[in-house]
CSV table of C-alpha atoms and ligand atoms in Angstrom, one decimal:
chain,number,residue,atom,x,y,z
A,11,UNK,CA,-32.6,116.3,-21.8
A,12,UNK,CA,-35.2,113.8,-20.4
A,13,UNK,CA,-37.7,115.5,-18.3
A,14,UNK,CA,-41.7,114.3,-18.0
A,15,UNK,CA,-44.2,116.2,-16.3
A,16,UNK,CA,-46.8,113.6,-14.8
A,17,UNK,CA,-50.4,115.0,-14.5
A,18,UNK,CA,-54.0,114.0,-13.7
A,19,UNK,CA,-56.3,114.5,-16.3
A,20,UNK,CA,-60.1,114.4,-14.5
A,21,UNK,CA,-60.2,115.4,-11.0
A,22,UNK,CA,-57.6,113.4,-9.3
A,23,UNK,CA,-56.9,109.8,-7.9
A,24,UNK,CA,-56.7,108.6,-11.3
A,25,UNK,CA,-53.9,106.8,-10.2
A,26,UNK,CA,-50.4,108.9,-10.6
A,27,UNK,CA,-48.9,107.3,-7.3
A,28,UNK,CA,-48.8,104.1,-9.7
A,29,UNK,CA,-47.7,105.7,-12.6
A,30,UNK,CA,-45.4,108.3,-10.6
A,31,UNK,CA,-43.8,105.0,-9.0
A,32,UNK,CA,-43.5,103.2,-12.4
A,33,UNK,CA,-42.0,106.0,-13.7
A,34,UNK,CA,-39.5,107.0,-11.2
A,35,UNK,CA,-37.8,103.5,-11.5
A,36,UNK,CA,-36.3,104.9,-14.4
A,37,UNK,CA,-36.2,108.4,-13.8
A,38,UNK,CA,-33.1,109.7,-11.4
A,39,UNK,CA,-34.6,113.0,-10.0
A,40,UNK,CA,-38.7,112.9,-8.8
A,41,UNK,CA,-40.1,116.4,-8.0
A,42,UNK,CA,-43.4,117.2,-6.7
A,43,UNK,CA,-44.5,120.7,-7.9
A,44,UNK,CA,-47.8,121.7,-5.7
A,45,UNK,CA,-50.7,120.7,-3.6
A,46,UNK,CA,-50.0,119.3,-0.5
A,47,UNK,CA,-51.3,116.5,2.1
A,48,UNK,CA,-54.8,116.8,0.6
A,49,UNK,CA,-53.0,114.1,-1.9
A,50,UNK,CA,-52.9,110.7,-1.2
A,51,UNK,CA,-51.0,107.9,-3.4
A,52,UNK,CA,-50.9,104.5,-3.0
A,53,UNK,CA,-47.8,102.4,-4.0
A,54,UNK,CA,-48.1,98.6,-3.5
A,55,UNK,CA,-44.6,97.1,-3.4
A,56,UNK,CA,-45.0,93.4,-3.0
A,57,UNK,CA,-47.1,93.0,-0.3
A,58,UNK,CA,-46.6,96.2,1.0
A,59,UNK,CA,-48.8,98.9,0.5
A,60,UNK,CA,-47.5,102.6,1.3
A,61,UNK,CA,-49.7,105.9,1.5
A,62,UNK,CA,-47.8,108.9,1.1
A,63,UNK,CA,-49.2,112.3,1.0
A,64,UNK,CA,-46.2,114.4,0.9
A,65,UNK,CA,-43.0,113.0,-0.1
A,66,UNK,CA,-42.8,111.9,-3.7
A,67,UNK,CA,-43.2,108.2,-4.6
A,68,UNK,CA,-39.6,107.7,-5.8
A,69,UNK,CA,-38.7,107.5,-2.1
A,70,UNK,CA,-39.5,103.9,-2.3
A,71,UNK,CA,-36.3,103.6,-4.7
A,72,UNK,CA,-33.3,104.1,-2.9
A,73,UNK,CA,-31.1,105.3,-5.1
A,74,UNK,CA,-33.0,108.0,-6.9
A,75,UNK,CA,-33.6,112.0,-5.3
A,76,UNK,CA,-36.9,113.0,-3.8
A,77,UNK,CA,-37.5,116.8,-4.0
A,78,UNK,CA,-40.5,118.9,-2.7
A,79,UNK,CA,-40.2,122.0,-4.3
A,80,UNK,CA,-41.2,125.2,-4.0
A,81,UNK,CA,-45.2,124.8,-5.1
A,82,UNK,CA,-45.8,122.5,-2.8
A,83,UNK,CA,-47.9,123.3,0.6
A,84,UNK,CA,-45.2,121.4,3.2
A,85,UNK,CA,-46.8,120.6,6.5
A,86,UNK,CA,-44.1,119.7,8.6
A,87,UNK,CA,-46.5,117.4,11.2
A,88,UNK,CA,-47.1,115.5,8.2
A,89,UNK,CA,-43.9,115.1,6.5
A,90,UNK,CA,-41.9,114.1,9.6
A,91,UNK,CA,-44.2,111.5,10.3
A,92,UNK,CA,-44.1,109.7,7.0
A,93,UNK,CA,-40.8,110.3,6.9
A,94,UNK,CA,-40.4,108.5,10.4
A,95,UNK,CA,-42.7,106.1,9.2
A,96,UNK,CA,-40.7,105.5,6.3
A,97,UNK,CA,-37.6,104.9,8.3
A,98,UNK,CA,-39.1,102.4,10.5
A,99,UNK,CA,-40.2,100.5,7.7
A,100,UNK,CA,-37.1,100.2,6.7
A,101,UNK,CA,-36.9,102.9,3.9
A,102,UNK,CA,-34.2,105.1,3.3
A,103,UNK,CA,-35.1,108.9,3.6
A,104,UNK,CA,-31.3,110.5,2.7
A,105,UNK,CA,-32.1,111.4,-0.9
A,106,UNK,CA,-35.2,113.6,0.3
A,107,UNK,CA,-34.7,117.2,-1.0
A,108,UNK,CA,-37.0,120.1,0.0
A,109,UNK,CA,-36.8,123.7,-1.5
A,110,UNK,CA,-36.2,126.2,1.0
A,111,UNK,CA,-39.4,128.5,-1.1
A,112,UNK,CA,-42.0,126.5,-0.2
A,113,UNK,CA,-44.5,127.3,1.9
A,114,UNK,CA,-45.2,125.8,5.5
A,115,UNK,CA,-48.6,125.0,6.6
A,116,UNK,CA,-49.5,126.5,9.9
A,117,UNK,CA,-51.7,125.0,12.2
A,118,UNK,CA,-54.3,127.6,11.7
A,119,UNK,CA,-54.3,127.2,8.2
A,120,UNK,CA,-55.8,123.5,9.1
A,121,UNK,CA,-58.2,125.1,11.8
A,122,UNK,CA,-59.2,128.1,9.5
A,123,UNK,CA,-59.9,125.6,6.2
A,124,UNK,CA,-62.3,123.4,8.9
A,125,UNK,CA,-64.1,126.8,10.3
A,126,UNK,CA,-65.0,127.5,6.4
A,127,UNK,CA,-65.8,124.2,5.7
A,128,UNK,CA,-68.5,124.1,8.4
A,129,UNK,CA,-69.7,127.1,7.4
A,130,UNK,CA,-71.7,128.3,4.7
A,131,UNK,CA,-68.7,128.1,1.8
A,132,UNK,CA,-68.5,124.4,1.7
A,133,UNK,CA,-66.2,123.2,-1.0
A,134,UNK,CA,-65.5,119.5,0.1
A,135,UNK,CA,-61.7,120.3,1.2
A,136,UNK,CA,-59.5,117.8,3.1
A,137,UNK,CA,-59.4,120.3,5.4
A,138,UNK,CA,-55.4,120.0,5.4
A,139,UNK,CA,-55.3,124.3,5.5
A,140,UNK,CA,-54.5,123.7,1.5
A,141,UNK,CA,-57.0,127.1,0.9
A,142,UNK,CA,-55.9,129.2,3.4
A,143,UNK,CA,-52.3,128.5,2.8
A,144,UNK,CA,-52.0,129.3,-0.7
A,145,UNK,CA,-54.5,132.1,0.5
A,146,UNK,CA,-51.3,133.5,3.1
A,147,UNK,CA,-48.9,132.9,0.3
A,148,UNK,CA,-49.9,135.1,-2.3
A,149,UNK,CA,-51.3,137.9,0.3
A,150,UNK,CA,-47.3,137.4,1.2
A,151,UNK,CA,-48.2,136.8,5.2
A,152,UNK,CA,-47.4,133.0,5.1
A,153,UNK,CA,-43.7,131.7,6.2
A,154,UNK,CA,-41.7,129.7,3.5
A,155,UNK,CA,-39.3,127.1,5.0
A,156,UNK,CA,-36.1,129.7,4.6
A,157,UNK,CA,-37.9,132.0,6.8
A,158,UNK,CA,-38.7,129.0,9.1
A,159,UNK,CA,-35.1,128.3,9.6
A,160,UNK,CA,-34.0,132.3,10.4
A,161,UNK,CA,-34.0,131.8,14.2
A,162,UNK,CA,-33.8,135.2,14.7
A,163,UNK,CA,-36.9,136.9,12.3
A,164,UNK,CA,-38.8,133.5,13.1
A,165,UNK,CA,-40.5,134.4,16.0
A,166,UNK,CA,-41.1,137.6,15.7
A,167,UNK,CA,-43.1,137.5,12.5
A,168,UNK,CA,-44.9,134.2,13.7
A,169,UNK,CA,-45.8,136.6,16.7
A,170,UNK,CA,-47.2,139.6,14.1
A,171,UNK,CA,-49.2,136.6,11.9
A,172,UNK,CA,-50.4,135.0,15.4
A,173,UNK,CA,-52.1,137.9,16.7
A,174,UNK,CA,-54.0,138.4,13.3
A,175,UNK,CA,-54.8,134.9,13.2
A,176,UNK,CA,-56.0,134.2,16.5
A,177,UNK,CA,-58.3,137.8,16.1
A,178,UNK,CA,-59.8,136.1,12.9
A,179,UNK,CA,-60.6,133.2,14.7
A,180,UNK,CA,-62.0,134.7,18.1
A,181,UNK,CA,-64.0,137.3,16.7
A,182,UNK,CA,-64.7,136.1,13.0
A,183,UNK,CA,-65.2,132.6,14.0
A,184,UNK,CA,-65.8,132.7,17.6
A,185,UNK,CA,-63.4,129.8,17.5
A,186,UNK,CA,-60.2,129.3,20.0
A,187,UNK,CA,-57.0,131.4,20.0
A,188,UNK,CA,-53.6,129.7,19.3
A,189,UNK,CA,-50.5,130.6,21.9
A,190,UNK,CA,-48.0,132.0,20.5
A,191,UNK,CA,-45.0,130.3,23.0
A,192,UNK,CA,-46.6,126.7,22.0
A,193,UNK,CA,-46.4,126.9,18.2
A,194,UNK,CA,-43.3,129.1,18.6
A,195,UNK,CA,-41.6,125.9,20.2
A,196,UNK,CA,-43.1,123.6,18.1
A,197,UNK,CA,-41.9,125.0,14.7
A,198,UNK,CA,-38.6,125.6,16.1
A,199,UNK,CA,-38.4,121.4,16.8
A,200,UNK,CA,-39.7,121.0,12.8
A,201,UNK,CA,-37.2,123.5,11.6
A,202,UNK,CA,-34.5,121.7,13.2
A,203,UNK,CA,-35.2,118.3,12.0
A,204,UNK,CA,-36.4,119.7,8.4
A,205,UNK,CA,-32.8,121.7,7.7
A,206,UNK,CA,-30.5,119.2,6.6
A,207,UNK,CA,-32.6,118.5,4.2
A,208,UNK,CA,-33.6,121.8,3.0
A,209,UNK,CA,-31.5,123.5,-0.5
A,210,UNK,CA,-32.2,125.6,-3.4
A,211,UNK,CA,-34.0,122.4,-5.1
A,212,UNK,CA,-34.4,124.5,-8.1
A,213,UNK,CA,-31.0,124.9,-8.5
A,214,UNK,CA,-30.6,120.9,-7.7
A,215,UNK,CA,-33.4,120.0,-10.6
A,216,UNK,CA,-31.7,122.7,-13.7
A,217,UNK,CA,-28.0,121.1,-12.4
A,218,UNK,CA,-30.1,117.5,-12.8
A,219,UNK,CA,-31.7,118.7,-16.4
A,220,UNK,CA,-28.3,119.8,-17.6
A,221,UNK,CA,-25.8,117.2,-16.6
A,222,UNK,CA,-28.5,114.8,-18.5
A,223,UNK,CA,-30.3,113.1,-15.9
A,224,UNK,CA,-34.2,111.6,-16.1
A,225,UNK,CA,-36.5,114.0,-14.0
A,226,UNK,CA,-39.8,113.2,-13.7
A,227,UNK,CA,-41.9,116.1,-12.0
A,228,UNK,CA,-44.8,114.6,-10.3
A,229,UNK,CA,-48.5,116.4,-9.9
A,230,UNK,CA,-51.2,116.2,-7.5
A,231,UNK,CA,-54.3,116.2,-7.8
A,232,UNK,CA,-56.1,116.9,-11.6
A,233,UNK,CA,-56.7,119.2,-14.4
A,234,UNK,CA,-60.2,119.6,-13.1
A,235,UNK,CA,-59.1,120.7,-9.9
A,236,UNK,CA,-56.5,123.5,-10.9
A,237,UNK,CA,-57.4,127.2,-9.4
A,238,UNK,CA,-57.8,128.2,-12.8
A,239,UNK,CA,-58.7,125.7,-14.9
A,240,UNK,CA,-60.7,123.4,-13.1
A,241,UNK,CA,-64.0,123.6,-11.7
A,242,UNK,CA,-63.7,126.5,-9.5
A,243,UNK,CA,-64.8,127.3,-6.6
A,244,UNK,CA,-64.7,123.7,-6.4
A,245,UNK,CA,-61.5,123.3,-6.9
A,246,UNK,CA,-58.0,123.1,-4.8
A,247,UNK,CA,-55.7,126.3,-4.4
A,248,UNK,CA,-52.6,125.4,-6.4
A,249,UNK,CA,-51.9,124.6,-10.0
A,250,UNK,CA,-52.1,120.9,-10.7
A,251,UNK,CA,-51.7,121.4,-14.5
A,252,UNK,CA,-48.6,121.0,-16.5
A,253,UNK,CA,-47.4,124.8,-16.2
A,254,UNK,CA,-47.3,124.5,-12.8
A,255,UNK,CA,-44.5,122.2,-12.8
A,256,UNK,CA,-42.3,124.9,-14.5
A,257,UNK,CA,-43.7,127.3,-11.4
A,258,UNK,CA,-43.6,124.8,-8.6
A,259,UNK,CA,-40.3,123.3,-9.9
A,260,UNK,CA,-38.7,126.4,-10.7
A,261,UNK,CA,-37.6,125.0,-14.3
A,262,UNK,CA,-38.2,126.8,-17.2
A,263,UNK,CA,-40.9,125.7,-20.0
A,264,UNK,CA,-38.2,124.8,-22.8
A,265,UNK,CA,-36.8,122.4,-20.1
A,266,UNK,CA,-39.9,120.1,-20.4
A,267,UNK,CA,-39.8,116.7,-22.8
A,268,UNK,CA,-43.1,115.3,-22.2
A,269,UNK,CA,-46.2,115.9,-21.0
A,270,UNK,CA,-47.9,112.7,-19.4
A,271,UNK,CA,-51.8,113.0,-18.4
A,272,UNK,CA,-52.7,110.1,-16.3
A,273,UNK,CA,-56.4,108.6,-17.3
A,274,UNK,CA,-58.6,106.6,-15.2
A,275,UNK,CA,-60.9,103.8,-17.5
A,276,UNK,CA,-63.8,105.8,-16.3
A,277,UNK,CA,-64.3,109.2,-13.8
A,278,UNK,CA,-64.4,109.7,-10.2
A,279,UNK,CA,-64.6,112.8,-8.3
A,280,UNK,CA,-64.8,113.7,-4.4
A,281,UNK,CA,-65.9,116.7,-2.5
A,282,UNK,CA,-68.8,119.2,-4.4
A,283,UNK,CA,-69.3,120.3,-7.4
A,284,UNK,CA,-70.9,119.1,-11.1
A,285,UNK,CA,-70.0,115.9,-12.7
A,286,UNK,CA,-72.1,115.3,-16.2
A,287,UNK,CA,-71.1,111.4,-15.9
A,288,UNK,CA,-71.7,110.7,-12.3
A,289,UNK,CA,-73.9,107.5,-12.0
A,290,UNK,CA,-76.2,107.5,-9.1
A,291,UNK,CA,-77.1,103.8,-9.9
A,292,UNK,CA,-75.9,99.8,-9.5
A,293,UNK,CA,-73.3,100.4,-12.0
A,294,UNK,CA,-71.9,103.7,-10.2
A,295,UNK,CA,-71.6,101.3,-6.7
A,296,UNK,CA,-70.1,98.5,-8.8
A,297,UNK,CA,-67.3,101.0,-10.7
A,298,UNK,CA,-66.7,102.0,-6.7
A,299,UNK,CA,-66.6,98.5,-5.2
A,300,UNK,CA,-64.5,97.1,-8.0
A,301,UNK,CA,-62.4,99.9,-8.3
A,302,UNK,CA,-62.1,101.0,-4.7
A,303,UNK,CA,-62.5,104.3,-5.1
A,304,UNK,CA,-62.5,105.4,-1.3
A,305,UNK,CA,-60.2,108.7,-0.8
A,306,UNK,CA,-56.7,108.1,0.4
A,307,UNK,CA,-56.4,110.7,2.4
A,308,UNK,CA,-59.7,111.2,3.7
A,309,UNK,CA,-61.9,107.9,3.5
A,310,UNK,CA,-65.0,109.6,1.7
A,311,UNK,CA,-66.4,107.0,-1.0
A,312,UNK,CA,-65.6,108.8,-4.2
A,313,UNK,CA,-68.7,109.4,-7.4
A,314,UNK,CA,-68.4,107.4,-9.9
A,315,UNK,CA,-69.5,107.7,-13.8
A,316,UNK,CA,-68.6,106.9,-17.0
A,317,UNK,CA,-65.3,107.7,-18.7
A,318,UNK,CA,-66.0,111.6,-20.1
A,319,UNK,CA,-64.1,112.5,-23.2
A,320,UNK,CA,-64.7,116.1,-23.9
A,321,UNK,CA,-63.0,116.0,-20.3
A,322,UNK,CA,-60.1,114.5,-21.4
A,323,UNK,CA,-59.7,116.5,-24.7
A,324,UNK,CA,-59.9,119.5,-22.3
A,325,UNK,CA,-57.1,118.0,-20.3
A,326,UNK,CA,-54.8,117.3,-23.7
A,327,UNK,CA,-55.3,121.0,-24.4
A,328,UNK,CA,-54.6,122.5,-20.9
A,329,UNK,CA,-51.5,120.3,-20.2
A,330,UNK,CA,-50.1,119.7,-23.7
A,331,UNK,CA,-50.4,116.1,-23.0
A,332,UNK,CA,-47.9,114.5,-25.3
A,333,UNK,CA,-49.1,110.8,-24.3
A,334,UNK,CA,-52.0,109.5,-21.7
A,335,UNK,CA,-51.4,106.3,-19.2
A,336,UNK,CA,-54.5,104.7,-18.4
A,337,UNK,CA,-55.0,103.0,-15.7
A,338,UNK,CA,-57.7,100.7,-13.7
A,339,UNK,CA,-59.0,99.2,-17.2
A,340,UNK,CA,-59.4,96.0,-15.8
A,341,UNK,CA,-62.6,97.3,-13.2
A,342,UNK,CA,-64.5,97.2,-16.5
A,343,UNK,CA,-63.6,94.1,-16.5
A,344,UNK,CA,-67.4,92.3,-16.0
A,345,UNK,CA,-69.5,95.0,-17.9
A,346,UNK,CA,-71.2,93.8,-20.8
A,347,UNK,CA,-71.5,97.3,-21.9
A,348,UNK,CA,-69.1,100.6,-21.3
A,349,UNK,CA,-70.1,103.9,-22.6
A,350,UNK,CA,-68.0,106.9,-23.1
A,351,UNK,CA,-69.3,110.7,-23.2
A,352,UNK,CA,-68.3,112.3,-26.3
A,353,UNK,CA,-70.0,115.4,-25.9
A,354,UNK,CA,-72.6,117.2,-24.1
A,355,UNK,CA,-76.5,117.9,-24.4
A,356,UNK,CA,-76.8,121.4,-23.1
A,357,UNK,CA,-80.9,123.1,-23.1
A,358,UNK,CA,-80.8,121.7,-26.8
A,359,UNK,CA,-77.8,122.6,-28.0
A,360,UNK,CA,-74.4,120.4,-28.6
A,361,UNK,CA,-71.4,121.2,-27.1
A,362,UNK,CA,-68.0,119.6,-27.9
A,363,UNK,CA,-66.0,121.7,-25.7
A,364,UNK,CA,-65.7,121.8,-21.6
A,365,UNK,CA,-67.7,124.4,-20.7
A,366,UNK,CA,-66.3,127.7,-18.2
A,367,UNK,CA,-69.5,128.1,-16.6
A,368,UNK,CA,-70.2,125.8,-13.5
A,369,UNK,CA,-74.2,126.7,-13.9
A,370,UNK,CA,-73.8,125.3,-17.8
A,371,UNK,CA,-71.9,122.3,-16.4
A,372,UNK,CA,-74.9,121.6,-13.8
A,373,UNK,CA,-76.9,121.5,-16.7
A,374,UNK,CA,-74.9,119.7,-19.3
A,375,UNK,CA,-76.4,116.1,-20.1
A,376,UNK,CA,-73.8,113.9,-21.3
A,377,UNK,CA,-74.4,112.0,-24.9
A,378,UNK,CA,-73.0,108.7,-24.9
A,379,UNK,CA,-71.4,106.1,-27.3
A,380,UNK,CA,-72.0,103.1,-26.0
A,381,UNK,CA,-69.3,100.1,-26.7
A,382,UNK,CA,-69.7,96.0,-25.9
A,383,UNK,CA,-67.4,95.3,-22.8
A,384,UNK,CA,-65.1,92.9,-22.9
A,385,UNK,CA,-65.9,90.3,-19.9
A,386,UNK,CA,-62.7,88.9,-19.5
A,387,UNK,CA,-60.2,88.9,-16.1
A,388,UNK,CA,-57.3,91.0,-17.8
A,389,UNK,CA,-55.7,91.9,-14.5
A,390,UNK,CA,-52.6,88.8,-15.5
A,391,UNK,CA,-51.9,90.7,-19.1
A,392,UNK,CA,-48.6,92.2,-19.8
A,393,UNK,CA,-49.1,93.1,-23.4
A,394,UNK,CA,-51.0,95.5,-25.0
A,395,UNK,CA,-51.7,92.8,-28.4
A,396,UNK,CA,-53.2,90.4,-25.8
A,397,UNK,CA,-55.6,92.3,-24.0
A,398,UNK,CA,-59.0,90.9,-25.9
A,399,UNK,CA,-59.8,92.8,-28.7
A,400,UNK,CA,-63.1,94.7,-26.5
A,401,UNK,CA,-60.4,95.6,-24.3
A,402,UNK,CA,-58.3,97.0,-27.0
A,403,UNK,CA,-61.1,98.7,-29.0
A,404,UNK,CA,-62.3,100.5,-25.6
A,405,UNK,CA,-58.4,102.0,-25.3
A,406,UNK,CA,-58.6,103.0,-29.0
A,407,UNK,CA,-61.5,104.7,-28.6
A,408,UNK,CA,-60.2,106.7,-26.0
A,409,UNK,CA,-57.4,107.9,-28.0
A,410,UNK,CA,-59.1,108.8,-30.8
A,411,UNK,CA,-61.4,110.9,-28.9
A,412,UNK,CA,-59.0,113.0,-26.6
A,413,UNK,CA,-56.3,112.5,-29.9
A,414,UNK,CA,-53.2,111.9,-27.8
A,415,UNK,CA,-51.8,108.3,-27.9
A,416,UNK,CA,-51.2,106.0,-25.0
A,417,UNK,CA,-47.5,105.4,-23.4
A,418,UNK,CA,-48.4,102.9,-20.3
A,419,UNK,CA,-51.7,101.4,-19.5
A,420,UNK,CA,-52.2,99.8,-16.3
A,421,UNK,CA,-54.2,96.4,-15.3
A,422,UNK,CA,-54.2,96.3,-11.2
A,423,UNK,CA,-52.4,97.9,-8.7
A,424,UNK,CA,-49.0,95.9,-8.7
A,425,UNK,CA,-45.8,96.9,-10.4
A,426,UNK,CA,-46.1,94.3,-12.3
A,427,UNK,CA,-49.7,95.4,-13.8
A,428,UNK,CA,-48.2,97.8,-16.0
A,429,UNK,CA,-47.9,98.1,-19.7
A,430,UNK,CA,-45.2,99.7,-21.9
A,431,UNK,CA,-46.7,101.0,-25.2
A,432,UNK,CA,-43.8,104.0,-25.3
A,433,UNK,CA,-40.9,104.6,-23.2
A,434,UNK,CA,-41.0,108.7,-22.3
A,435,UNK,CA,-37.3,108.9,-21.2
A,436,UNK,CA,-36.5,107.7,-24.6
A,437,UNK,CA,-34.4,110.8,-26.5
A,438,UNK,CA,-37.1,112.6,-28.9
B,29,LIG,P1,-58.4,121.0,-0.9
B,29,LIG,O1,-57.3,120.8,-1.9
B,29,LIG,O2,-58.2,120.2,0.4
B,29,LIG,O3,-58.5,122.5,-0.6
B,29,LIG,O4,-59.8,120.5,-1.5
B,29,LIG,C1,-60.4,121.2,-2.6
B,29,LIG,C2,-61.0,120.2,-3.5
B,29,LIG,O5,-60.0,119.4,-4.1
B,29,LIG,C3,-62.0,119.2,-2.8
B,29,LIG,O6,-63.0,118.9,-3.7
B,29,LIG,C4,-61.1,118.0,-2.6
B,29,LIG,O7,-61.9,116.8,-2.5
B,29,LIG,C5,-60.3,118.0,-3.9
B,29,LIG,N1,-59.0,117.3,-3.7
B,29,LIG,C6,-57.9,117.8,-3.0
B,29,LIG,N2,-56.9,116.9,-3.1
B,29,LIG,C7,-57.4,115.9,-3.8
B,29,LIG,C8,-56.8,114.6,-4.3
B,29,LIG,O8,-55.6,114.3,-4.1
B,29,LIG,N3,-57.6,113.9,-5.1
B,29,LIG,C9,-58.9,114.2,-5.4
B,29,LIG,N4,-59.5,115.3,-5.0
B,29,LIG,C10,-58.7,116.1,-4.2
């Protein structure tokens, strides 16, 4: 069995498309597990760069299975258009598997998660219906794709869930209704183009596990941002933490290997909420501008801070992280000084330990070590024993403090900016 769940460990875009697509060169199977197009990876191939929100990064690999599984919010509008993308850039779609349990995301999901966004419970969404889907689903009034493809119970619940919508939106919102013939015809086109690709991908992935094949199931999002776990109410609707593979994926738990957490060099967050770390000076707009950190799928400049390790020790015990991939090291690259949070100054008191309350969090002030920079371009190293000895005492640190060891640690955005300290496909 060689199976590696792949999760963020801050509050996303700490760079699993990289890691994800590093990975799935070697894995065989690539699931995604939950979340939906409010993610947004970035491969770079070459000199091509690919944004993909829904379909899983091993799709640039055309030899290995792509699966959306049942977790994940599917919006058809968006997955046939990267997938037609895709195709016109010459990139071959066959292998792409999508479970016939997920949910589809409706087009008043989208118009419902904007209407609540402008309104008073502002939450920072993507306002890709993400909420409101994951809202239908477990009130059991949204469609999975299996109910999509029915032709014959299709339309007349879509008519039943219409009518409610459309009632929320006129009178609740005082927004526009949506007509019932229109979407009807539109979601029969999607169901028609989605159902050769549609299977029991649960089935697929345990056949996969068993026969002895590499999976690697790929999360969205972070740690921070899981409905329970995370931040909430700032948070997204799904269940970006490791358990959630074995629920999105429909695996059991004693089918799981490894558990990576992916680690940015430092922490970013978009959308609302508290952030102990955030820097609201020079060095918060230079992390940003060296690192890029503008979001994928919406644009918004991301916050920036220091790297927070009571954070990542949170994450290790959440996930079960069994090793950590770090990645954008190298836009520390020109500090002469880098300071890590090791724990938190809260009205006087110490505390080690993330805290459940978001009005403690407001009001946690974050204690620092601080640790000399290295000043070096490291962005042409391929080994981990040459990356100057700053470098190396910065990654240390890290592992000391979240006390899980490093497998990959990446230096720029290219394939070949990657580090091997641990292969996890290798046989326990
Ligand atoms: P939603 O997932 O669109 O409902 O957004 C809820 C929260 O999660 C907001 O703060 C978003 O900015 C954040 N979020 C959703 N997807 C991502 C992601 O892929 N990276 C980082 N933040 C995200």
């Amino acid at each position: 069995m060689s199976t590696v769940v792949l999760v963020g460990a801050q509050w996303g875009d700490e760079g699993k498309g990289k890691i994800t697509d590093f990975l799935a060169e070697k894995a065989d199977y690539i699931v995604r597990y939950q979340g939906g197009s409010n993610a947004g990876h970035t491969v770079v191939v070459g000199n091509e760069k690919f944004q993909l929100h829904l379909v899983p990064s091993g799709i640039l690999y055309p030899d290995k299975v792509s699966v959306i599984g049942n977790g994940v919010a599917l919006d058809p509008v968006i997955l046939l258009k990267e997938i037609d993308d895709l195709s016109s850039r010459g990139i071959d779609v066959k292998n792409l598997k999508i479970s016939s349990r997920a949910h589809i995301v409706m087009p008043y999901h989208k118009k419902l998660d904007s209407l609540q966004e402008n309104g008073g419970r502002r939450i920072g969404t993507t306002r890709r219906g993400i909420g409101p889907l994951y809202a239908d689903k477990i009130s059991r009034t949204g469609f999975r794709v299996i109910d999509l493809l029915d032709k014959d119970l299709f339309p007349e619940r879509l008519k039943a869930i219409v009518e409610e919508k459309n009632c929320i939106l006129e009178k609740i919102y005082g927004s526009t209704a949506f007509v019932y013939e229109e979407l009807l015809d539109e979601f029969r086109y999607y169901a028609e183009r989605l159902r050769p690709m549609v299977t029991d991908t649960s089935l697929l992935v345990n056949q996969a596990i068993d026969a002895g094949k590499k999976v690697l199931f790929e999360g969205a999002q972070g740690t921070l941002l899981d409905i329970d776990h995370g931040t909430y109410p700032y948070v997204t609707s799904s269940h970006p933490v490791s358990g959630g593979a074995c629920v999105g994926a429909g695996v059991g738990p004693t089918k799981i290997n490894r558990v990576v957490g992916v680690v940015k060099a430092y922490t970013t967050r978009v959308g609302e909420g508290p952030f102990p770390t955030e820097l609201f000076n020079e060095t918060g707009d230079l992390i940003r501008q060296r690192g890029d950190e503008y979001g994928t799928t919406t644009g918004r400049p991301r916050r920036c801070g220091w790297l927070d390790a009571v954070i990542l020790r949170y994450a290790a015990r959440i996930n079960g992280l069994t090793d950590i991939a770090i990645t954008k090291l190298d836009v520390l690259d020109t500090f002469e000084k880098v300071k890590i949070c090791t724990a938190y100054r809260y009205r006087g008191q110490i505390i080690r330990e993330f805290p459940e309350s978001l009005e403690v969090l407001r009001e946690c002030e974050p204690i620092y070590i601080e640790m000399d920079g290295w000043q070096q371009d490291i962005a042409g190293i391929t080994r981990f024993e040459d990356l100057p000895l700053k470098a190396r005492e910065y990654v240390n640190k890290m592992v000391e403090l979240c006390g899980v060891n490093h497998c990959l640690l990446a230096v720029g955005p290219g394939r070949s900016q990657t580090m091997v300290t641990r292969d996890v496909f290798a046989p326990a």
